[in-house]
Amino acid sequence: MNTAFRRIVFLIILVIAWELGYRMFQWGWKFPSPIQTYQAFYDGFTKGNLLEATLSSLRRLLISFVLAIGIGTLLGFLFARFRYFDETFGFLVVALQTVPSIAWLPFAIIWFGLNDTSVIFITTIGATWTMSMASRTGIMNISTIHLRAARMMGTGSGFRMFFQVMLPAAFPHLITGVRVAWAFAWRALTAGELIARGLGLGQTLQDSRSIGDTATILCVVIIIAVIGTLSDHLCFKRLEDRIMLRYGLDSAKR
C-alpha cells in the first residue's frame, strides 16, 4: 500500500511539473500539456481509432511473441545440448542479435508485401534471438548432478527431462529472457508499423507526425509504456513468483 501511494504521489507531482514546464517554457505544439494529452486520449478512444489501433498492435505482438518464445526456447535447448550446433548456428545467432530487427524490414516487404505478415516477421525476429540466448544460458547452468539424479529417477533424456527438469531449473534465466524479449518485440513492432500498412500504434505515430499532432504521439507513447508496465507486473512477475514458489526457488531468489 505504501508503494502504491508513493507512486501515485510521484505521478501527481510529475503531472504538476509537466504543466508548469509547459506554461513556463511555452512549448506550444512541440510538446503537449497534460490537458491537451487528456483531450487527445478522450477523442482518440471515443471518436478516433486509438482503441482499434491498440488492439491491432496487441494482436500482432502476441502472435509474434508466442512464436519468438517457442522458437527461441527450442534454439536455446539445441545450443545447450549440442556443442557443434552451438559453435556454428549459435555463433551466427550471436551475430544476428546485434542487427536491429528493422534492418530486415526491406526483405520482409519483398517477401511478404506491406501487410501484417511483414510486421509479425520482423517482430518475431526482434524477440527470438534474445530468448534463445537466455534459454541457452539457463539450460547450460543446470547442474549435471541434478540431471543425473533425474535420469536415475526415471525421467530419461527426452521430453520428460526437458519439461520436468530442464525448464523449471532454467526458469530464472527464461523469465529474464521473456521480459527482455517482450521489450524487444514492442520496439520491432512499432518500427515495423511505422512503415507497413494497416491500422496500429506505429501507423498512428506516423500519421500524427505528418500532421504535427504531438498530443496523439504522446498518447501512443503512454499506451505502450502502460501496457508494458502492466504486463510485466501483472503477468510476468506473478508467473515468476508462482513458479519460483512451486519449485522451491523463492528462497534462493531472496
Short mmCIF file of C-alpha atoms in Angstrom, two decimals:
data_model
loop_
_atom_site.label_atom_id
_atom_site.label_comp_id
_atom_site.label_asym_id
_atom_site.label_seq_id
_atom_site.Cartn_x
_atom_site.Cartn_y
_atom_site.Cartn_z
CA MET A 1 0.00 0.00 0.00
CA ASN A 2 2.82 2.37 0.82
CA THR A 3 4.49 1.65 -2.51
CA ALA A 4 1.26 2.31 -4.42
CA PHE A 5 0.70 5.55 -2.51
CA ARG A 6 4.24 6.74 -3.24
CA ARG A 7 3.78 6.00 -6.92
CA ILE A 8 0.51 7.92 -7.05
CA VAL A 9 2.10 10.91 -5.30
CA PHE A 10 5.04 10.77 -7.70
CA LEU A 11 2.71 10.75 -10.72
CA ILE A 12 0.77 13.74 -9.36
CA ILE A 13 3.99 15.67 -8.81
CA LEU A 14 5.17 14.69 -12.30
CA VAL A 15 1.95 15.96 -13.92
CA ILE A 16 2.15 19.24 -11.99
CA ALA A 17 5.78 19.72 -13.04
CA TRP A 18 4.80 18.85 -16.60
CA GLU A 19 2.07 21.50 -16.64
CA LEU A 20 4.36 24.12 -15.08
CA GLY A 21 7.07 23.35 -17.63
CA TYR A 22 4.58 23.70 -20.47
CA ARG A 23 3.49 27.12 -19.22
CA MET A 24 6.93 28.43 -18.25
CA PHE A 25 8.86 27.35 -21.34
CA GLN A 26 5.97 27.84 -23.77
CA TRP A 27 6.45 24.57 -25.61
CA GLY A 28 3.39 25.19 -27.76
CA TRP A 29 2.64 22.43 -30.27
CA LYS A 30 6.13 20.89 -29.94
CA PHE A 31 5.19 19.13 -26.71
CA PRO A 32 1.60 18.93 -25.41
CA SER A 33 0.33 19.86 -21.99
CA PRO A 34 -1.40 17.33 -19.69
CA ILE A 35 -4.78 18.81 -20.61
CA GLN A 36 -4.09 18.51 -24.34
CA THR A 37 -2.89 14.93 -23.85
CA TYR A 38 -6.03 14.02 -21.91
CA GLN A 39 -8.18 15.55 -24.65
CA ALA A 40 -6.28 13.54 -27.26
CA PHE A 41 -6.89 10.37 -25.25
CA TYR A 42 -10.59 11.14 -24.96
CA ASP A 43 -11.04 11.99 -28.63
CA GLY A 44 -8.90 9.06 -29.75
CA PHE A 45 -10.89 6.48 -27.81
CA THR A 46 -14.36 7.95 -28.30
CA LYS A 47 -14.21 9.48 -31.78
CA GLY A 48 -10.97 8.20 -33.30
CA ASN A 49 -9.36 4.82 -33.87
CA LEU A 50 -6.95 4.73 -30.92
CA LEU A 51 -8.64 1.68 -29.39
CA GLU A 52 -8.67 -0.21 -32.68
CA ALA A 53 -5.02 0.66 -33.29
CA THR A 54 -4.07 -0.59 -29.83
CA LEU A 55 -5.94 -3.88 -30.29
CA SER A 56 -4.41 -4.41 -33.74
CA SER A 57 -0.91 -3.86 -32.40
CA LEU A 58 -1.54 -6.20 -29.47
CA ARG A 59 -2.77 -8.91 -31.81
CA ARG A 60 0.37 -8.71 -33.95
CA LEU A 61 2.54 -8.52 -30.84
CA LEU A 62 1.03 -11.58 -29.15
CA ILE A 63 1.34 -13.70 -32.29
CA SER A 64 4.97 -12.68 -32.71
CA PHE A 65 5.74 -13.09 -29.02
CA VAL A 66 4.38 -16.65 -28.86
CA LEU A 67 6.40 -17.57 -31.95
CA ALA A 68 9.55 -15.99 -30.53
CA ILE A 69 9.21 -17.77 -27.17
CA GLY A 70 8.70 -21.15 -28.83
CA ILE A 71 11.45 -20.78 -31.42
CA GLY A 72 13.88 -19.12 -29.02
CA THR A 73 13.44 -21.75 -26.29
CA LEU A 74 13.93 -24.57 -28.80
CA LEU A 75 17.07 -22.96 -30.22
CA GLY A 76 18.46 -22.39 -26.73
CA PHE A 77 17.90 -26.06 -25.88
CA LEU A 78 19.71 -27.14 -29.05
CA PHE A 79 22.59 -24.75 -28.36
CA ALA A 80 22.96 -26.04 -24.81
CA ARG A 81 22.74 -29.75 -25.67
CA PHE A 82 24.68 -29.97 -28.93
CA ARG A 83 28.13 -28.39 -28.99
CA TYR A 84 28.52 -28.48 -32.77
CA PHE A 85 25.18 -26.70 -33.24
CA ASP A 86 26.18 -24.11 -30.65
CA GLU A 87 29.55 -23.42 -32.26
CA THR A 88 28.04 -22.98 -35.73
CA PHE A 89 24.48 -21.70 -35.73
CA GLY A 90 24.84 -20.37 -32.18
CA PHE A 91 27.72 -18.19 -33.32
CA LEU A 92 25.51 -16.87 -36.13
CA VAL A 93 22.68 -16.07 -33.70
CA VAL A 94 25.04 -14.03 -31.53
CA ALA A 95 25.95 -12.01 -34.62
CA LEU A 96 22.32 -11.63 -35.68
CA GLN A 97 21.38 -10.42 -32.20
CA THR A 98 23.35 -7.23 -32.81
CA VAL A 99 21.43 -6.47 -36.02
CA PRO A 100 18.35 -4.27 -35.46
CA SER A 101 15.24 -6.15 -36.48
CA ILE A 102 14.07 -3.17 -38.54
CA ALA A 103 17.01 -3.89 -40.87
CA TRP A 104 15.08 -6.98 -42.04
CA LEU A 105 12.02 -4.95 -43.00
CA PRO A 106 13.06 -4.42 -46.66
CA PHE A 107 13.42 -8.19 -47.04
CA ALA A 108 10.07 -8.73 -45.30
CA ILE A 109 8.36 -6.29 -47.67
CA ILE A 110 9.91 -8.01 -50.70
CA TRP A 111 8.94 -11.47 -49.45
CA PHE A 112 5.51 -10.79 -47.93
CA GLY A 113 4.49 -7.29 -49.05
CA LEU A 114 3.27 -4.34 -46.96
CA ASN A 115 0.99 -6.30 -44.66
CA ASP A 116 0.67 -7.89 -41.23
CA THR A 117 2.94 -10.79 -42.14
CA SER A 118 5.89 -8.45 -42.64
CA VAL A 119 5.33 -6.80 -39.26
CA ILE A 120 4.92 -10.15 -37.50
CA PHE A 121 8.07 -11.44 -39.18
CA ILE A 122 10.36 -8.65 -38.01
CA THR A 123 8.72 -8.55 -34.58
CA THR A 124 9.38 -12.27 -34.16
CA ILE A 125 13.00 -11.81 -35.21
CA GLY A 126 13.38 -8.95 -32.76
CA ALA A 127 12.50 -11.20 -29.80
CA THR A 128 13.71 -14.66 -30.89
CA TRP A 129 17.47 -14.16 -30.65
CA THR A 130 17.28 -12.70 -27.14
CA MET A 131 15.07 -15.57 -25.98
CA SER A 132 17.36 -18.18 -27.49
CA MET A 133 20.42 -16.79 -25.71
CA ALA A 134 18.57 -16.59 -22.39
CA SER A 135 17.31 -20.18 -22.63
CA ARG A 136 20.76 -21.39 -23.68
CA THR A 137 22.34 -19.78 -20.63
CA GLY A 138 19.67 -21.16 -18.32
CA ILE A 139 19.95 -24.73 -19.58
CA MET A 140 23.76 -24.70 -19.63
CA ASN A 141 23.80 -23.58 -15.99
CA ILE A 142 21.80 -26.60 -14.83
CA SER A 143 23.89 -28.76 -12.53
CA THR A 144 24.90 -32.11 -14.04
CA ILE A 145 24.20 -33.68 -10.65
CA HIS A 146 20.53 -32.72 -10.98
CA LEU A 147 20.36 -34.17 -14.49
CA ARG A 148 21.97 -37.44 -13.39
CA ALA A 149 19.63 -37.68 -10.41
CA ALA A 150 16.64 -37.12 -12.68
CA ARG A 151 17.77 -39.89 -15.02
CA MET A 152 18.20 -42.27 -12.09
CA MET A 153 14.62 -41.49 -11.04
CA GLY A 154 13.34 -42.47 -14.46
CA THR A 155 12.87 -39.23 -16.42
CA GLY A 156 15.11 -40.41 -19.24
CA SER A 157 16.67 -37.91 -21.67
CA GLY A 158 13.70 -36.92 -23.80
CA PHE A 159 10.63 -34.75 -23.37
CA ARG A 160 10.11 -35.66 -19.72
CA MET A 161 13.62 -34.49 -18.88
CA PHE A 162 13.07 -31.27 -20.79
CA PHE A 163 9.67 -30.34 -19.36
CA GLN A 164 10.01 -31.72 -15.83
CA VAL A 165 13.64 -30.86 -15.05
CA MET A 166 15.30 -28.51 -17.53
CA LEU A 167 12.56 -25.91 -17.92
CA PRO A 168 11.95 -25.46 -14.15
CA ALA A 169 15.69 -25.37 -13.44
CA ALA A 170 16.33 -22.83 -16.19
CA PHE A 171 13.29 -20.71 -15.36
CA PRO A 172 15.13 -17.78 -13.65
CA HIS A 173 17.03 -17.20 -16.88
CA LEU A 174 13.99 -17.92 -19.04
CA ILE A 175 11.79 -15.33 -17.33
CA THR A 176 14.55 -12.75 -17.77
CA GLY A 177 14.68 -13.63 -21.44
CA VAL A 178 10.89 -13.37 -21.70
CA ARG A 179 10.90 -9.88 -20.19
CA VAL A 180 13.68 -8.65 -22.48
CA ALA A 181 12.08 -10.35 -25.49
CA TRP A 182 8.79 -8.57 -24.70
CA ALA A 183 10.56 -5.20 -24.74
CA PHE A 184 12.42 -6.00 -27.97
CA ALA A 185 9.19 -7.20 -29.58
CA TRP A 186 7.49 -3.87 -28.80
CA ARG A 187 10.36 -1.95 -30.37
CA ALA A 188 10.35 -4.06 -33.51
CA LEU A 189 6.55 -3.91 -33.76
CA THR A 190 6.39 -0.13 -33.52
CA ALA A 191 9.21 0.31 -36.01
CA GLY A 192 7.57 -2.08 -38.46
CA GLU A 193 4.17 -0.42 -38.18
CA LEU A 194 5.73 2.96 -38.92
CA ILE A 195 6.38 1.78 -42.47
CA ALA A 196 3.98 -1.09 -43.17
CA ARG A 197 0.34 -0.51 -43.96
CA GLY A 198 -2.56 -1.28 -41.69
CA LEU A 199 -4.05 0.08 -38.50
CA GLY A 200 -1.71 0.05 -35.50
CA LEU A 201 0.05 2.21 -32.94
CA GLY A 202 3.10 2.62 -35.17
CA GLN A 203 0.96 3.82 -38.06
CA THR A 204 -0.85 6.17 -35.67
CA LEU A 205 2.53 7.64 -34.74
CA GLN A 206 3.36 8.13 -38.40
CA ASP A 207 0.03 9.75 -39.22
CA SER A 208 0.23 12.04 -36.19
CA ARG A 209 3.77 13.09 -37.08
CA SER A 210 2.63 14.02 -40.59
CA ILE A 211 0.07 16.50 -39.24
CA GLY A 212 2.10 17.65 -36.21
CA ASP A 213 -0.32 16.12 -33.69
CA THR A 214 2.13 15.77 -30.79
CA ALA A 215 -0.66 15.09 -28.28
CA THR A 216 -1.63 11.87 -30.06
CA ILE A 217 2.03 10.94 -30.43
CA LEU A 218 2.44 11.23 -26.68
CA CYS A 219 -0.75 9.22 -26.17
CA VAL A 220 0.73 6.34 -28.15
CA VAL A 221 3.96 6.51 -26.14
CA ILE A 222 1.98 6.42 -22.89
CA ILE A 223 -0.17 3.50 -24.10
CA ILE A 224 2.94 1.45 -24.94
CA ALA A 225 4.54 2.28 -21.58
CA VAL A 226 1.39 1.43 -19.62
CA ILE A 227 0.83 -1.88 -21.43
CA GLY A 228 4.47 -2.82 -20.92
CA THR A 229 4.36 -2.00 -17.21
CA LEU A 230 1.06 -3.78 -16.56
CA SER A 231 2.06 -6.88 -18.50
CA ASP A 232 5.34 -7.15 -16.62
CA HIS A 233 3.79 -6.54 -13.19
CA LEU A 234 0.55 -8.49 -13.58
CA CYS A 235 1.75 -11.30 -15.83
CA PHE A 236 5.50 -11.95 -15.92
CA LYS A 237 6.21 -11.02 -12.30
CA ARG A 238 3.33 -13.10 -10.95
CA LEU A 239 4.27 -16.04 -13.16
CA GLU A 240 7.84 -15.82 -11.89
CA ASP A 241 6.74 -15.74 -8.25
CA ARG A 242 4.38 -18.71 -8.64
CA ILE A 243 6.88 -20.95 -10.40
CA MET A 244 9.67 -19.95 -8.01
CA LEU A 245 7.41 -20.93 -5.12
CA ARG A 246 6.24 -24.15 -6.75
CA TYR A 247 9.75 -25.44 -7.40
CA GLY A 248 11.24 -24.18 -4.16
CA LEU A 249 13.32 -21.41 -5.74
CA ASP A 250 11.77 -18.50 -3.88
CA SER A 251 14.27 -18.65 -1.02
CA ALA A 252 17.15 -18.60 -3.49
CA LYS A 253 15.64 -15.56 -5.18
CA ARG A 254 15.58 -13.64 -1.90
#
